[in-house]
């Protein structure tokens, strides 16, 4: 343990000319959340993964080509399987996003931390990217990583290269789906965190935005376009296009993409409006 | 009105002083006055204006800060904090230009922020981090490597008196400790220029003294220039060599603290025995300004060009006995009150 003098000494080192501050922000945020017990959420989110992994093993080794496998579509290991797995992770993803994202900007605003950030060589995009990296990391742990692992398991337990030849695009579809989720749901939770002053209100608001439109969709189920109200439905519809599977809703996938772009754009605007170095009282 | 070129004089004096000091210091080949000269014009402002809606917080300020420590002095709402925030790019600049160490505050904002430290006035913390975590984080954001930031963070926390509390969450810190951690995060990367915005606000007298001691140590030991924004005169008198007095967003006075104090020449403290009233009337007829001072003394300001002989003549003419005649001592407070008061009257 070095002995420190209680006086000021100049630092002889040199600064990195253009520090990648977004990486510093992201890494520090990831570490902080990890210490807060994110591992418990993540372990919970891996229960479906283990079930699916067992399914892949059993179906590949013993089930393929059997009458049962042919009869029950959901047992087949194909693009639908991976799309379905990602859809099944929805609840865990939302919980992770709320736990990880609701306080990311709200707490910084509450403690005036933005002044400290912006007095360093940090710009708005560095800050926003850093915070989004935190969300992306934890989002990846419950979507991208297990889905990729499932694909690898399937390839490994397969006797031949037929599956790989047929579904070589699936890892890219998983990645595209993940990026779509981060760019929409991830940026949305950041925007709500910036708009709210407390973590709790950001979490409640986020939950409400995801739940109430789902109820409206249920009530207006006879109207095909009602699905556009629900982010879950919109993501399913857009995701189906990415995996090349049959669309679950009748509304146009272009409309689904437009809704997602709109949500992301609006979220960035809110974030830009609320993330300011200092509060100016006019 | 701000005087253009004054900073050059201040710099000349600073360098002269620096040379004087280096003569007495042990010679270190790595330290030369030229190192200071490289950034001796820390800040240059030209018609610099900060506006919040219709309110002009900083009004067309043109001034230059030299190296060393500069006090930004003014009452609340004078525009000191806005000026600093404008220089750091934390609030938009309405018009004018500003350079920090030769770099434009608008075009080279990030480069400036890397070599500048800022201790904000408000409570600012990065939640969830320990003291060492926050200082290390600040260092990394400024461009230090993780290892350097960690090592330097420990050093700075010991220096600021937070060594024992460095593993505690910053949210649990007392008001005084929060001030210290703000200072620590501002100096961890050893900035060339340090902005301190009301560094002693909300601190108890002991804490205030300790904070001023710290700032004084940094000012004397480090190679960094300091800009101290405060409304507390004694803090400026203690820390700063240069001062800029602001009110209502404008610069009222600027110069070396010692010069401003001394610019009250022609002022005397007088005590007389006898017909004081007649003596005062006589002096006032001759153009002197006379005001009652402390302990039955009179503060006499002579008209320009007149000397103490006028006071002696007055005493002779009015037949009073002169018991005391000493040069008046002007504190920074006198200058401040005089300037702020005069401006306020002018605004009425």
XYZ file of C-alpha atoms in Angstrom:
630
model
C 0.000 0.000 0.000
C 1.667 3.231 -1.046
C 1.916 6.098 1.403
C 0.246 9.209 0.045
C 1.308 12.728 0.877
C -1.405 15.118 1.900
C -0.242 17.716 -0.540
C -0.801 18.416 -4.187
C 1.508 16.889 -6.717
C 1.289 17.407 -10.435
C 0.530 14.325 -12.478
C 3.291 13.405 -14.886
C 1.258 11.080 -17.087
C -0.411 11.916 -20.363
C -4.069 11.909 -21.312
C -5.472 9.864 -24.183
C -6.027 12.524 -26.891
C -9.605 11.567 -27.799
C -10.912 9.352 -25.049
C -13.768 6.991 -25.956
C -15.887 8.252 -23.125
C -18.945 6.275 -24.229
C -17.004 3.094 -23.525
C -15.973 4.333 -20.086
C -19.580 5.262 -19.289
C -20.847 1.920 -20.564
C -18.292 -0.211 -18.743
C -18.740 1.617 -15.452
C -22.523 1.323 -15.690
C -22.322 -2.401 -16.461
C -20.071 -2.984 -13.456
C -22.335 -0.969 -11.159
C -25.457 -2.872 -12.186
C -23.681 -6.208 -11.920
C -22.877 -5.390 -8.309
C -26.547 -4.584 -7.738
C -27.517 -8.188 -8.372
C -28.348 -8.321 -12.072
C -27.056 -11.897 -12.091
C -30.261 -13.077 -10.386
C -32.425 -11.659 -13.174
C -30.157 -13.159 -15.767
C -30.184 -16.619 -14.196
C -33.976 -16.475 -14.155
C -33.977 -15.520 -17.826
C -31.872 -18.590 -18.649
C -34.533 -21.107 -17.533
C -36.205 -21.107 -20.990
C -32.769 -21.399 -22.548
C -32.056 -24.634 -20.710
C -35.469 -26.021 -21.639
C -34.903 -25.145 -25.289
C -31.373 -26.569 -25.208
C -32.747 -29.896 -23.950
C -35.443 -29.733 -26.626
C -32.795 -29.194 -29.315
C -30.762 -32.124 -28.068
C -33.678 -34.521 -27.795
C -35.263 -33.515 -31.071
C -32.014 -33.633 -32.987
C -30.800 -36.926 -31.609
C -34.059 -38.834 -31.256
C -37.011 -36.880 -32.600
C -36.210 -35.743 -36.121
C -38.224 -37.524 -38.729
C -40.501 -39.201 -36.154
C -44.288 -38.940 -36.642
C -44.569 -36.865 -33.450
C -42.039 -34.297 -34.667
C -43.750 -34.087 -38.020
C -47.157 -33.625 -36.408
C -46.238 -31.009 -33.792
C -44.860 -27.945 -35.562
C -43.545 -26.281 -32.380
C -41.143 -29.149 -31.754
C -39.261 -28.493 -34.988
C -35.901 -26.729 -34.793
C -36.151 -24.111 -37.523
C -36.320 -20.320 -37.940
C -39.684 -20.306 -36.150
C -38.045 -21.978 -33.180
C -35.503 -19.162 -32.775
C -38.034 -16.438 -33.432
C -40.329 -18.063 -30.896
C -37.520 -18.295 -28.352
C -36.802 -14.573 -28.659
C -40.513 -13.800 -28.303
C -40.584 -15.937 -25.193
C -37.799 -13.858 -23.686
C -40.031 -10.759 -23.893
C -40.974 -10.661 -20.204
C -37.390 -11.195 -19.024
C -36.177 -8.580 -21.460
C -38.692 -6.044 -20.191
C -37.767 -6.780 -16.572
C -34.065 -6.437 -17.373
C -34.632 -3.217 -19.286
C -36.644 -1.763 -16.411
C -34.131 -2.851 -13.796
C -31.120 -1.748 -15.789
C -32.463 1.255 -17.633
C -35.041 3.073 -15.521
C -32.475 4.733 -13.283
C -29.718 5.291 -15.819
C -30.514 8.906 -16.633
C -33.061 9.614 -13.871
C -30.438 9.116 -11.159
C -27.900 11.233 -13.009
C -30.447 14.024 -13.218
C -31.475 13.590 -9.596
C -27.880 13.945 -8.383
C -26.887 16.585 -10.975
C -24.317 14.178 -12.349
C -24.843 15.506 -15.863
C -22.867 18.627 -14.961
C -19.900 16.433 -14.092
C -20.222 14.362 -17.259
C -20.435 17.388 -19.525
C -17.569 19.196 -17.823
C -15.401 16.325 -19.114
C -14.822 15.624 -22.804
C -18.239 13.980 -23.066
C -20.817 14.996 -25.650
C -24.500 14.109 -25.811
C -23.893 11.193 -28.169
C -21.066 9.855 -25.997
C -23.345 9.952 -22.989
C -26.344 8.419 -24.757
C -24.219 5.730 -26.441
C -22.571 4.860 -23.139
C -25.922 4.436 -21.436
C -27.276 2.460 -24.377
C -24.248 0.178 -24.177
C -25.306 -0.772 -20.653
C -28.795 -1.640 -21.851
C -27.446 -3.461 -24.877
C -25.104 -5.532 -22.712
C -27.830 -6.767 -20.388
C -30.306 -7.050 -23.241
C -27.789 -9.214 -25.104
C -27.385 -11.479 -22.106
C -31.065 -12.475 -22.256
C -31.661 -12.420 -26.027
C -28.650 -12.391 -28.314
C -26.310 -14.642 -26.327
C -28.764 -17.461 -25.427
C -30.230 -17.437 -28.946
C -26.772 -17.702 -30.475
C -25.860 -20.418 -27.996
C -28.956 -22.370 -28.982
C -27.944 -22.104 -32.623
C -24.430 -23.314 -31.801
C -25.842 -26.203 -29.766
C -28.084 -27.202 -32.659
C -25.172 -27.105 -35.096
C -22.995 -29.105 -32.719
C -25.491 -31.861 -32.017
C -26.537 -32.187 -35.661
C -25.137 -35.201 -37.466
C -24.690 -33.317 -40.722
C -24.477 -29.823 -42.170
C -28.021 -29.787 -43.505
C -29.323 -27.506 -40.770
C -26.426 -25.086 -41.154
C -26.864 -24.999 -44.918
C -30.575 -24.305 -44.619
C -30.533 -21.809 -41.734
C -27.098 -20.161 -42.013
C -28.804 -16.732 -41.843
C -30.311 -17.276 -38.387
C -27.367 -15.818 -36.365
C -27.690 -12.654 -38.461
C -31.449 -12.614 -37.947
C -30.899 -12.933 -34.196
C -28.406 -10.073 -34.292
C -30.760 -7.896 -36.359
C -33.636 -8.670 -34.001
C -31.469 -7.772 -31.030
C -30.399 -4.473 -32.593
C -34.023 -3.687 -33.401
C -35.028 -4.304 -29.783
C -32.164 -2.198 -28.407
C -32.843 0.653 -30.839
C -36.522 0.736 -29.947
C -37.147 -0.583 -26.426
C -33.673 0.339 -25.197
C -33.782 3.926 -26.391
C -37.372 4.201 -25.121
C -36.413 3.256 -21.556
C -33.549 5.766 -21.699
C -35.927 8.481 -22.870
C -38.394 7.698 -20.102
C -35.595 7.640 -17.584
C -34.567 11.086 -18.806
C -38.125 12.401 -18.763
C -38.853 11.131 -15.249
C -37.077 12.445 -12.214
C -37.155 9.128 -10.364
C -36.353 5.543 -11.253
C -39.722 4.358 -10.000
C -41.796 6.680 -12.148
C -39.694 5.808 -15.216
C -40.273 2.099 -14.538
C -44.023 2.532 -14.023
C -44.347 4.648 -17.149
C -42.395 2.139 -19.229
C -44.492 -0.727 -17.993
C -47.648 1.260 -18.760
C -46.490 2.064 -22.301
C -45.907 -1.611 -22.970
C -49.040 -2.917 -21.243
C -51.921 -0.531 -21.994
C -51.582 -0.624 -25.788
C -51.628 -4.422 -25.486
C -54.997 -4.145 -23.723
C -56.261 -1.761 -26.417
C -55.118 -4.225 -29.069
C -57.082 -6.937 -27.310
C -60.218 -4.802 -27.171
C -59.915 -3.728 -30.808
C -58.891 -7.169 -32.014
C -61.307 -7.023 -34.954
C -59.429 -4.073 -36.440
C -56.251 -5.421 -38.099
C -54.282 -2.190 -37.623
C -54.956 -2.187 -33.860
C -51.775 -4.237 -33.494
C -49.798 -1.127 -34.366
C -50.642 0.235 -30.915
C -48.720 -2.552 -29.260
C -44.930 -2.500 -29.296
C -44.890 -6.214 -28.630
C -47.037 -6.877 -31.703
C -45.010 -4.488 -33.814
C -41.758 -6.189 -32.810
C -43.237 -9.623 -33.541
C -44.370 -8.493 -36.957
C -41.041 -6.867 -37.833
C -39.128 -9.793 -36.317
C -41.054 -12.289 -38.430
C -39.685 -10.547 -41.494
C -36.142 -10.822 -40.182
C -36.452 -14.573 -39.594
C -38.424 -15.199 -42.780
C -41.324 -16.831 -40.933
C -45.059 -16.329 -41.379
C -46.321 -13.008 -40.084
C -48.413 -13.218 -36.914
C -50.553 -10.141 -37.794
C -52.195 -8.882 -40.899
C -50.963 -5.305 -40.822
C -48.124 -4.343 -43.117
C -44.560 -5.008 -41.856
C -43.587 -1.648 -43.361
C -46.005 -0.003 -40.962
C -44.415 -1.987 -38.129
C -40.977 -0.706 -39.101
C -42.301 2.839 -39.346
C -43.728 2.577 -35.835
C -40.389 1.329 -34.517
C -38.486 4.114 -36.263
C -41.002 6.621 -34.898
C -40.580 5.315 -31.345
C -36.794 5.461 -31.634
C -36.810 8.940 -33.163
C -39.185 10.319 -30.560
C -37.153 8.717 -27.788
C -33.932 10.303 -29.076
C -35.662 13.692 -29.220
C -36.875 13.349 -25.619
C -33.409 12.243 -24.556
C -31.809 15.191 -26.315
C -34.293 17.568 -24.760
C -33.829 16.269 -21.214
C -30.126 15.470 -21.122
C -28.659 18.895 -20.497
C -25.499 19.794 -18.605
C -27.327 22.245 -16.384
C -30.918 23.036 -15.560
C -31.647 26.537 -16.791
C -34.506 28.186 -14.935
C -35.859 30.918 -17.155
C -15.167 49.180 -18.024
C -12.864 46.259 -18.574
C -9.453 47.403 -19.637
C -8.021 45.678 -22.639
C -4.408 44.775 -22.283
C -4.565 44.660 -18.542
C -4.105 40.919 -18.673
C -0.857 41.435 -20.514
C 0.322 43.658 -17.674
C -0.877 41.074 -15.186
C 0.936 38.371 -17.078
C 4.093 40.424 -17.224
C 3.884 40.887 -13.486
C 3.089 37.215 -12.982
C 6.085 36.149 -15.006
C 8.273 38.694 -13.214
C 7.088 37.325 -9.879
C 7.581 33.804 -11.098
C 11.139 34.589 -12.122
C 11.722 36.117 -8.726
C 10.436 32.957 -7.074
C 12.451 30.620 -9.258
C 15.602 32.466 -8.249
C 14.993 31.348 -4.680
C 13.853 27.857 -5.564
C 16.233 24.977 -6.082
C 16.936 24.828 -9.773
C 14.992 22.157 -11.583
C 15.883 21.838 -15.211
C 12.405 20.647 -16.111
C 10.714 23.676 -14.641
C 11.102 26.940 -16.387
C 9.078 30.096 -16.609
C 8.535 29.378 -20.265
C 6.302 26.481 -19.324
C 3.986 28.966 -17.696
C 4.400 31.404 -20.513
C 3.023 28.748 -22.867
C -0.433 29.204 -21.428
C -0.200 32.484 -19.633
C -3.302 33.865 -21.268
C -5.687 31.320 -19.813
C -8.948 32.856 -20.960
C -9.759 35.531 -23.522
C -13.294 36.795 -23.976
C -14.586 39.086 -26.689
C -18.137 40.493 -26.431
C -19.089 37.283 -24.692
C -22.808 37.050 -24.013
C -24.859 34.340 -22.328
C -28.593 34.627 -22.559
C -31.393 32.606 -20.950
C -34.529 33.507 -22.853
C -34.891 37.266 -22.508
C -32.460 37.444 -19.601
C -28.871 38.339 -20.369
C -26.817 36.624 -17.680
C -23.493 37.762 -19.154
C -23.492 40.990 -21.179
C -20.877 41.497 -23.876
C -17.949 40.791 -21.608
C -14.499 41.478 -23.007
C -11.646 40.474 -20.749
C -8.569 38.341 -20.366
C -7.452 36.203 -17.442
C -3.761 35.718 -17.020
C -2.099 32.686 -15.521
C -2.187 32.197 -11.770
C -5.266 32.576 -9.641
C -8.106 34.855 -10.648
C -11.124 35.684 -8.535
C -14.511 36.229 -10.138
C -16.182 38.338 -7.530
C -19.738 39.515 -7.471
C -23.053 39.255 -5.660
C -25.495 36.446 -6.364
C -26.851 36.760 -9.881
C -23.815 38.694 -11.100
C -23.230 36.168 -13.879
C -20.126 34.471 -12.498
C -21.455 30.922 -12.753
C -22.997 31.591 -16.156
C -19.676 32.916 -17.400
C -17.899 29.732 -16.304
C -20.634 27.506 -17.723
C -20.440 29.405 -20.986
C -16.683 28.900 -21.106
C -17.135 25.168 -20.593
C -19.894 24.960 -23.182
C -22.441 23.899 -20.573
C -24.779 26.690 -21.651
C -25.049 28.072 -25.188
C -23.154 31.226 -26.057
C -25.534 33.869 -27.427
C -22.848 35.995 -29.073
C -19.172 36.831 -28.953
C -16.211 34.543 -28.740
C -14.037 32.999 -26.077
C -10.710 31.236 -26.116
C -9.319 29.023 -23.401
C -5.591 28.527 -23.780
C -5.979 29.572 -27.392
C -8.822 27.146 -28.178
C -12.318 28.232 -29.129
C -14.912 27.270 -26.523
C -17.453 26.566 -29.263
C -15.386 24.691 -31.854
C -12.947 22.868 -29.568
C -15.170 22.214 -26.615
C -14.052 18.651 -25.943
C -10.361 19.468 -26.236
C -10.827 22.283 -23.730
C -12.774 20.152 -21.287
C -9.955 17.655 -21.261
C -7.444 20.143 -19.911
C -9.824 22.047 -17.683
C -11.235 21.093 -14.290
C -14.593 22.274 -13.049
C -15.961 22.189 -9.537
C -19.640 23.105 -9.857
C -21.552 25.102 -7.299
C -24.480 22.681 -6.929
C -24.284 19.284 -5.295
C -23.131 17.020 -8.090
C -22.500 13.345 -7.561
C -22.384 10.262 -9.692
C -24.773 7.983 -7.831
C -23.890 4.437 -6.904
C -20.143 5.025 -6.874
C -17.758 5.118 -3.945
C -15.501 8.113 -3.444
C -12.585 6.417 -5.179
C -14.920 5.080 -7.853
C -16.196 8.549 -8.669
C -12.769 10.165 -8.825
C -11.377 7.308 -10.898
C -14.376 7.548 -13.220
C -13.837 11.306 -13.603
C -10.192 10.662 -14.442
C -11.078 8.039 -17.035
C -13.648 10.360 -18.615
C -10.943 13.000 -18.882
C -8.719 10.567 -20.761
C -6.608 8.859 -18.086
C -5.984 5.144 -18.275
C -7.890 3.068 -15.713
C -4.746 2.281 -13.718
C -3.525 5.879 -13.715
C -6.958 7.149 -12.717
C -7.150 4.670 -9.856
C -3.693 5.510 -8.527
C -4.142 9.239 -8.913
C -7.635 8.983 -7.404
C -6.246 7.570 -4.166
C -3.604 10.283 -4.067
C -6.119 13.071 -4.635
C -8.576 11.701 -2.098
C -5.876 11.638 0.555
C -4.883 15.148 -0.418
C -8.474 16.392 -0.117
C -8.919 14.681 3.218
C -11.234 11.928 2.012
C -8.718 9.129 2.314
C -10.597 7.391 5.087
C -13.959 7.747 3.383
C -12.894 6.726 -0.096
C -14.699 3.395 -0.073
C -17.999 4.892 1.078
C -20.809 5.591 -1.363
C -20.768 9.259 -2.327
C -24.492 9.628 -1.582
C -23.694 9.079 2.106
C -21.175 11.925 2.259
C -21.779 15.027 4.384
C -22.048 18.489 2.779
C -18.374 19.207 3.408
C -17.303 15.860 2.009
C -19.412 16.438 -1.096
C -17.549 19.694 -1.673
C -14.258 17.861 -1.341
C -15.221 15.076 -3.716
C -16.277 17.714 -6.247
C -12.843 19.262 -5.944
C -11.176 15.856 -6.196
C -12.991 14.920 -9.415
C -12.058 18.303 -10.874
C -8.321 17.970 -10.254
C -7.732 14.242 -10.699
C -6.409 14.699 -14.245
C -4.199 17.625 -13.196
C -5.913 20.223 -15.379
C -4.109 23.282 -16.656
C -6.999 25.502 -15.666
C -9.354 24.926 -12.762
C -12.751 26.600 -12.425
C -14.069 26.668 -8.883
C -17.645 27.837 -8.515
C -18.405 28.867 -4.934
C -16.168 26.147 -3.492
C -16.900 27.035 0.118
C -20.662 27.343 -0.147
C -22.596 25.415 2.481
C -19.504 24.635 4.530
C -19.002 25.279 8.225
C -16.219 27.742 9.196
C -13.666 24.995 9.814
C -14.518 23.193 6.611
C -14.329 26.485 4.757
C -10.855 27.167 6.069
C -9.744 23.669 5.133
C -11.164 24.026 1.632
C -9.372 27.346 1.186
C -6.167 25.737 2.432
C -6.577 23.023 -0.176
C -7.152 25.538 -2.944
C -4.157 27.509 -1.785
C -2.008 24.375 -1.846
C -3.184 23.570 -5.377
C -2.585 27.137 -6.479
C 0.907 27.227 -5.031
C 2.110 23.669 -5.704
C 0.477 22.853 -8.993
C 1.099 24.298 -12.422
C -2.545 25.053 -12.940
C -4.274 28.395 -13.162
C -7.332 28.863 -11.002
C -10.514 30.823 -11.598
C -12.419 31.171 -8.344
C -16.011 32.406 -8.599
C -17.361 33.559 -5.277
C -19.263 36.283 -3.522
C -17.008 35.991 -0.476
C -14.400 38.721 -0.601
C -11.996 37.272 1.896
C -11.745 34.077 -0.120
C -10.602 36.055 -3.142
C -8.216 38.146 -1.055
C -6.698 35.001 0.374
C -6.371 32.942 -2.800
C -6.211 35.219 -5.803
C -3.685 37.568 -7.299
C -6.078 38.910 -9.890
C -9.712 39.818 -9.527
C -12.612 40.496 -11.840
C -15.575 42.193 -10.187
C -18.910 41.460 -11.846
C -22.446 42.635 -11.339
C -25.581 42.171 -13.413
C -23.668 40.245 -16.035
C -21.074 42.944 -16.675
C -17.472 43.390 -15.600
C -17.105 46.406 -13.340
C -13.467 46.218 -12.382
C -10.505 43.998 -13.008
C -6.894 44.012 -12.015
C -4.369 42.713 -9.549
C -5.783 42.450 -6.050
C -2.824 44.374 -4.598
C -3.218 47.144 -7.155
C -6.929 47.496 -6.508
C -6.302 47.691 -2.806
C -3.655 50.325 -3.351
C -5.662 52.380 -5.816
C -7.220 54.222 -2.932
C -4.288 56.580 -2.692
C -5.204 60.036 -1.470
C -7.289 58.586 1.326
C -6.375 59.205 4.958
C -7.657 58.362 8.395
C -7.680 61.459 10.595
C -8.508 62.145 14.250
C -8.756 65.684 15.578
C -9.497 67.398 18.856
C -11.462 70.620 18.802
C -14.104 71.945 16.413
C -14.412 68.885 14.212
C -17.444 70.272 12.389
C -15.569 73.383 11.244
C -12.599 71.240 10.193
C -14.852 68.971 8.097
C -16.579 71.967 6.483
C -13.235 73.532 5.609
C -11.982 70.329 3.987
C -15.209 69.848 2.046
C -14.955 73.422 0.740
C -11.528 72.506 -0.579
C -12.987 69.542 -2.480
C -12.204 66.763 -0.011
C -14.632 63.918 0.655
C -15.005 63.385 4.368
C -16.923 60.582 6.028
C -17.049 59.454 9.630
C -14.899 56.409 10.248
C -14.575 54.038 13.156
C -13.740 55.204 16.708
C -14.353 58.915 16.067
C -11.943 58.892 13.156
C -12.593 60.677 9.907
C -11.966 59.123 6.501
C -10.681 61.917 4.263
C -10.247 61.560 0.507
C -8.165 64.322 -1.001
C -8.918 65.797 -4.425
C -6.649 64.630 -7.221
C -3.190 66.190 -7.025
C -3.528 67.393 -3.450
C -1.287 66.191 -0.667
C -1.494 65.837 3.109
C -0.503 69.481 3.477
C -4.130 70.325 2.789
C -5.236 68.453 5.914
C -2.538 70.172 7.978
C -3.615 73.520 6.579
C -7.229 72.747 7.460
C -6.276 71.903 11.016
C -4.357 75.151 11.295
C -7.134 77.257 9.786
C -9.890 75.787 11.988
C -7.717 75.652 15.083
C -8.054 71.928 15.773
C -5.350 69.692 17.097
C -4.403 66.861 14.772
C -4.029 63.676 16.825
C -3.760 61.148 14.019
C -3.030 61.261 10.301
C -2.365 57.906 8.619
C -2.883 56.685 5.048
C -6.251 54.982 4.601
C -6.149 51.270 3.952
C -8.515 50.045 1.300
C -9.640 46.457 1.406
C -11.043 44.620 -1.547
C -14.362 45.052 0.180
C -14.038 48.825 -0.182
C -13.428 48.464 -3.898
C -16.267 46.006 -4.212
C -18.785 48.098 -2.303
C -17.676 51.226 -4.123
C -18.051 49.641 -7.556
C -21.233 47.720 -6.883
C -22.751 50.705 -5.072
C -21.838 53.178 -7.808
C -23.280 50.923 -10.480
C -26.464 50.369 -8.525
C -26.925 54.109 -8.145
C -26.255 54.592 -11.823
C -28.934 52.029 -12.662
C -31.580 53.813 -10.569
